[in-house]
Amino acid sequence: MIEVGGAAVMVLGSAASGLVLALVGLVLARWLGPVTAFSLVGFVWALVVIGLVTLVPPTGSTTLVPAEARQPTCSRTVGGPAPDGFWIFSGTQRMLNTALFVPAGALLVLGLARWRTAWLLVPMGLAGLVGYSVLIEITQLELARIDRACDITDVVDNATGALIGCGIGLALALVLQPWRRRMREEARRDRTHPGLLG
């Protein structure tokens, strides 16, 4: 039986998806501008990396977990069943779960800041990130074979990371001002077709 998993698979998957999405970003930059384009594809890449880190078996093991040994429900205990440390990085599991969602939150805000509806889209996107975390935990519970533990604490930590990321993204948006490109396009369109607004 072929074993699939481990750090090498996560790194390779992250690198391959990053390369593909970087090319997509180059194409989108012509229409959206580099800040918005690369923020949006960076957001998608962050989601892919989160999926790889949380759903790829940590050791490449394909050992089937017996039904009687399978975790019946998600842990509701603060700290949950996960070990205090993580198998790649030093530091606590909760800190890493929080940090994992920070880039997604920041890139979400920066990617959507171009549009006037960002005030509505960003909270929806934040709710989507929380939903993504919940989906990951459900998947970890249902697929006991991937040797992961479902823990409601992870959702809290992931949501905290996404919220922190949104704050960082807001600060970056105020500095980079990706909406300026849209405003220039609107001004150019108004000069070219002045009767459209009347």
mmCIF file of C-alpha atoms in Angstrom:
data_model
loop_
_atom_site.group_PDB
_atom_site.id
_atom_site.type_symbol
_atom_site.label_atom_id
_atom_site.label_comp_id
_atom_site.label_asym_id
_atom_site.label_seq_id
_atom_site.Cartn_x
_atom_site.Cartn_y
_atom_site.Cartn_z
ATOM 1 C CA MET A 1 0.000 0.000 0.000
ATOM 2 C CA ILE A 2 1.354 3.464 -0.950
ATOM 3 C CA GLU A 3 1.616 5.875 1.939
ATOM 4 C CA VAL A 4 0.647 9.464 1.209
ATOM 5 C CA GLY A 5 1.300 12.224 3.676
ATOM 6 C CA GLY A 6 3.944 13.903 5.752
ATOM 7 C CA ALA A 7 5.710 17.237 5.533
ATOM 8 C CA ALA A 8 7.105 16.591 2.039
ATOM 9 C CA VAL A 9 3.608 16.239 0.556
ATOM 10 C CA MET A 10 2.472 19.438 2.277
ATOM 11 C CA VAL A 11 5.489 21.406 1.043
ATOM 12 C CA LEU A 12 5.238 20.033 -2.499
ATOM 13 C CA GLY A 13 1.498 20.730 -2.651
ATOM 14 C CA SER A 14 2.002 24.241 -1.326
ATOM 15 C CA ALA A 15 4.784 24.983 -3.816
ATOM 16 C CA ALA A 16 2.909 23.587 -6.827
ATOM 17 C CA SER A 17 -0.330 25.405 -6.001
ATOM 18 C CA GLY A 18 1.612 28.596 -5.255
ATOM 19 C CA LEU A 19 3.272 28.493 -8.680
ATOM 20 C CA VAL A 20 -0.026 27.960 -10.511
ATOM 21 C CA LEU A 21 -1.763 30.714 -8.558
ATOM 22 C CA ALA A 22 1.135 33.125 -9.102
ATOM 23 C CA LEU A 23 0.611 32.713 -12.846
ATOM 24 C CA VAL A 24 -3.105 33.352 -12.400
ATOM 25 C CA GLY A 25 -2.215 36.465 -10.411
ATOM 26 C CA LEU A 26 -0.065 37.766 -13.260
ATOM 27 C CA VAL A 27 -3.014 37.444 -15.635
ATOM 28 C CA LEU A 28 -5.520 39.040 -13.242
ATOM 29 C CA ALA A 29 -3.160 41.931 -12.446
ATOM 30 C CA ARG A 30 -3.871 43.425 -15.874
ATOM 31 C CA TRP A 31 -7.519 43.979 -14.960
ATOM 32 C CA LEU A 32 -7.508 44.307 -11.187
ATOM 33 C CA GLY A 33 -4.090 45.771 -10.457
ATOM 34 C CA PRO A 34 -1.267 43.902 -8.721
ATOM 35 C CA VAL A 35 -2.384 44.506 -5.116
ATOM 36 C CA THR A 36 -5.905 43.163 -5.604
ATOM 37 C CA ALA A 37 -4.923 40.353 -7.982
ATOM 38 C CA PHE A 38 -2.133 38.929 -5.871
ATOM 39 C CA SER A 39 -4.125 39.387 -2.670
ATOM 40 C CA LEU A 40 -7.009 37.360 -4.100
ATOM 41 C CA VAL A 41 -4.828 34.543 -5.428
ATOM 42 C CA GLY A 42 -2.822 34.707 -2.191
ATOM 43 C CA PHE A 43 -6.062 34.216 -0.282
ATOM 44 C CA VAL A 44 -6.894 31.136 -2.357
ATOM 45 C CA TRP A 45 -3.352 29.848 -1.820
ATOM 46 C CA ALA A 46 -3.696 30.374 1.940
ATOM 47 C CA LEU A 47 -6.852 28.222 1.884
ATOM 48 C CA VAL A 48 -5.015 25.490 -0.030
ATOM 49 C CA VAL A 49 -2.115 25.551 2.442
ATOM 50 C CA ILE A 50 -4.535 25.399 5.389
ATOM 51 C CA GLY A 51 -6.201 22.370 3.801
ATOM 52 C CA LEU A 52 -2.864 20.641 3.236
ATOM 53 C CA VAL A 53 -1.586 21.321 6.759
ATOM 54 C CA THR A 54 -4.789 20.190 8.450
ATOM 55 C CA LEU A 55 -5.982 17.313 6.249
ATOM 56 C CA VAL A 56 -2.866 15.569 4.930
ATOM 57 C CA PRO A 57 -1.835 12.729 7.263
ATOM 58 C CA PRO A 58 1.038 14.033 9.390
ATOM 59 C CA THR A 59 3.289 11.002 8.990
ATOM 60 C CA GLY A 60 2.216 9.445 5.701
ATOM 61 C CA SER A 61 0.559 6.618 7.605
ATOM 62 C CA THR A 62 -2.402 4.855 6.019
ATOM 63 C CA THR A 63 -3.195 2.750 9.077
ATOM 64 C CA LEU A 64 -6.930 2.215 9.328
ATOM 65 C CA VAL A 65 -8.342 3.347 12.665
ATOM 66 C CA PRO A 66 -10.706 0.673 14.051
ATOM 67 C CA ALA A 67 -14.307 1.768 14.561
ATOM 68 C CA GLU A 68 -14.094 1.268 18.331
ATOM 69 C CA ALA A 69 -10.969 3.466 18.540
ATOM 70 C CA ARG A 70 -12.422 6.227 16.388
ATOM 71 C CA GLN A 71 -13.158 9.563 18.045
ATOM 72 C CA PRO A 72 -16.997 9.618 18.335
ATOM 73 C CA THR A 73 -17.442 13.406 18.622
ATOM 74 C CA CYS A 74 -15.414 16.587 18.492
ATOM 75 C CA SER A 75 -13.639 17.441 21.712
ATOM 76 C CA ARG A 76 -15.222 20.358 23.565
ATOM 77 C CA THR A 77 -12.482 20.536 26.173
ATOM 78 C CA VAL A 78 -10.351 23.675 26.074
ATOM 79 C CA GLY A 79 -7.078 22.581 24.534
ATOM 80 C CA GLY A 80 -8.742 19.459 23.156
ATOM 81 C CA PRO A 81 -7.089 16.123 22.368
ATOM 82 C CA ALA A 82 -4.226 17.645 20.355
ATOM 83 C CA PRO A 83 -0.731 17.561 21.882
ATOM 84 C CA ASP A 84 0.728 20.713 23.371
ATOM 85 C CA GLY A 85 3.436 20.854 20.718
ATOM 86 C CA PHE A 86 3.207 20.418 16.955
ATOM 87 C CA TRP A 87 5.119 17.832 14.949
ATOM 88 C CA ILE A 88 6.973 20.338 12.720
ATOM 89 C CA PHE A 89 7.174 23.590 14.654
ATOM 90 C CA SER A 90 7.904 24.416 18.243
ATOM 91 C CA GLY A 91 5.313 26.292 20.236
ATOM 92 C CA THR A 92 1.829 25.430 21.354
ATOM 93 C CA GLN A 93 -0.792 23.878 19.113
ATOM 94 C CA ARG A 94 -3.236 26.703 19.808
ATOM 95 C CA MET A 95 -0.747 29.402 18.795
ATOM 96 C CA LEU A 96 -0.071 27.614 15.516
ATOM 97 C CA ASN A 97 -3.776 27.100 14.831
ATOM 98 C CA THR A 98 -4.257 30.834 15.314
ATOM 99 C CA ALA A 99 -1.262 31.806 13.150
ATOM 100 C CA LEU A 100 -2.388 29.475 10.347
ATOM 101 C CA PHE A 101 -5.457 31.630 9.604
ATOM 102 C CA VAL A 102 -3.824 35.069 9.934
ATOM 103 C CA PRO A 103 -2.611 35.296 6.281
ATOM 104 C CA ALA A 104 -6.039 34.288 4.961
ATOM 105 C CA GLY A 105 -7.735 37.017 6.995
ATOM 106 C CA ALA A 106 -5.247 39.685 5.907
ATOM 107 C CA LEU A 107 -5.364 38.734 2.214
ATOM 108 C CA LEU A 108 -9.169 38.567 2.317
ATOM 109 C CA VAL A 109 -9.415 42.226 3.365
ATOM 110 C CA LEU A 110 -6.660 43.382 1.030
ATOM 111 C CA GLY A 111 -8.191 41.501 -1.901
ATOM 112 C CA LEU A 112 -11.680 42.925 -1.365
ATOM 113 C CA ALA A 113 -10.702 46.485 -0.418
ATOM 114 C CA ARG A 114 -10.812 47.566 -4.074
ATOM 115 C CA TRP A 115 -14.617 47.388 -4.239
ATOM 116 C CA ARG A 116 -17.214 49.633 -2.636
ATOM 117 C CA THR A 117 -19.012 46.586 -1.233
ATOM 118 C CA ALA A 118 -15.962 45.525 0.812
ATOM 119 C CA TRP A 119 -17.788 46.542 4.025
ATOM 120 C CA LEU A 120 -20.277 43.740 3.274
ATOM 121 C CA LEU A 121 -17.971 41.219 1.562
ATOM 122 C CA VAL A 122 -15.305 41.177 4.285
ATOM 123 C CA PRO A 123 -17.649 40.066 7.127
ATOM 124 C CA MET A 124 -19.118 37.451 4.773
ATOM 125 C CA GLY A 125 -15.605 36.263 3.942
ATOM 126 C CA LEU A 126 -14.693 36.128 7.626
ATOM 127 C CA ALA A 127 -17.780 34.003 8.285
ATOM 128 C CA GLY A 128 -16.682 31.813 5.372
ATOM 129 C CA LEU A 129 -13.264 31.305 6.984
ATOM 130 C CA VAL A 130 -14.932 30.203 10.212
ATOM 131 C CA GLY A 131 -17.120 27.857 8.170
ATOM 132 C CA TYR A 132 -14.001 26.492 6.460
ATOM 133 C CA SER A 133 -12.490 25.762 9.876
ATOM 134 C CA VAL A 134 -15.666 23.964 10.961
ATOM 135 C CA LEU A 135 -15.627 21.917 7.730
ATOM 136 C CA ILE A 136 -12.010 20.912 8.372
ATOM 137 C CA GLU A 137 -12.864 19.745 11.895
ATOM 138 C CA ILE A 138 -15.843 17.739 10.617
ATOM 139 C CA THR A 139 -13.625 16.166 7.953
ATOM 140 C CA GLN A 140 -11.024 15.283 10.588
ATOM 141 C CA LEU A 141 -13.744 13.619 12.650
ATOM 142 C CA GLU A 142 -15.245 11.661 9.762
ATOM 143 C CA LEU A 143 -11.932 10.607 8.193
ATOM 144 C CA ALA A 144 -10.295 9.011 11.204
ATOM 145 C CA ARG A 145 -7.828 7.412 8.805
ATOM 146 C CA ILE A 146 -5.900 10.705 8.366
ATOM 147 C CA ASP A 147 -4.874 10.552 12.029
ATOM 148 C CA ARG A 148 -6.212 13.977 13.033
ATOM 149 C CA ALA A 149 -8.263 15.035 16.032
ATOM 150 C CA CYS A 150 -11.486 17.026 15.821
ATOM 151 C CA ASP A 151 -11.444 19.814 18.371
ATOM 152 C CA ILE A 152 -13.886 22.704 18.775
ATOM 153 C CA THR A 153 -11.027 24.718 20.317
ATOM 154 C CA ASP A 154 -9.340 24.717 16.907
ATOM 155 C CA VAL A 155 -12.318 26.578 15.436
ATOM 156 C CA VAL A 156 -12.019 29.257 18.122
ATOM 157 C CA ASP A 157 -8.280 29.598 17.496
ATOM 158 C CA ASN A 158 -8.722 29.648 13.707
ATOM 159 C CA ALA A 159 -11.433 32.313 13.964
ATOM 160 C CA THR A 160 -9.178 34.375 16.235
ATOM 161 C CA GLY A 161 -6.369 34.134 13.681
ATOM 162 C CA ALA A 162 -8.681 35.160 10.847
ATOM 163 C CA LEU A 163 -9.909 38.162 12.869
ATOM 164 C CA ILE A 164 -6.341 39.242 13.662
ATOM 165 C CA GLY A 165 -5.521 38.844 9.974
ATOM 166 C CA CYS A 166 -8.455 41.065 9.027
ATOM 167 C CA GLY A 167 -7.071 43.785 11.282
ATOM 168 C CA ILE A 168 -3.662 43.471 9.614
ATOM 169 C CA GLY A 169 -5.314 43.501 6.185
ATOM 170 C CA LEU A 170 -7.202 46.685 7.053
ATOM 171 C CA ALA A 171 -3.949 48.399 8.062
ATOM 172 C CA LEU A 172 -2.273 47.241 4.825
ATOM 173 C CA ALA A 173 -5.257 48.409 2.757
ATOM 174 C CA LEU A 174 -5.023 51.891 4.275
ATOM 175 C CA VAL A 175 -1.358 52.023 3.267
ATOM 176 C CA LEU A 176 -1.630 50.431 -0.211
ATOM 177 C CA GLN A 177 -5.073 51.858 -1.090
ATOM 178 C CA PRO A 178 -6.041 49.326 -3.789
ATOM 179 C CA TRP A 179 -9.254 51.273 -4.469
ATOM 180 C CA ARG A 180 -7.249 54.043 -6.177
ATOM 181 C CA ARG A 181 -7.032 51.974 -9.366
ATOM 182 C CA ARG A 182 -10.828 51.581 -9.435
ATOM 183 C CA MET A 183 -11.287 55.302 -8.862
ATOM 184 C CA ARG A 184 -8.911 56.111 -11.725
ATOM 185 C CA GLU A 185 -10.805 53.736 -14.002
ATOM 186 C CA GLU A 186 -14.119 55.327 -13.043
ATOM 187 C CA ALA A 187 -12.731 58.823 -13.638
ATOM 188 C CA ARG A 188 -11.375 57.774 -17.047
ATOM 189 C CA ARG A 189 -14.735 56.213 -17.964
ATOM 190 C CA ASP A 190 -16.562 59.370 -16.882
ATOM 191 C CA ARG A 191 -14.323 61.502 -19.102
ATOM 192 C CA THR A 192 -14.784 59.158 -22.041
ATOM 193 C CA HIS A 193 -18.564 58.739 -21.620
ATOM 194 C CA PRO A 194 -19.808 61.778 -19.647
ATOM 195 C CA GLY A 195 -23.465 61.068 -20.486
ATOM 196 C CA LEU A 196 -23.521 57.679 -18.734
ATOM 197 C CA LEU A 197 -24.125 59.191 -15.303
ATOM 198 C CA GLY A 198 -26.950 61.441 -16.462
#
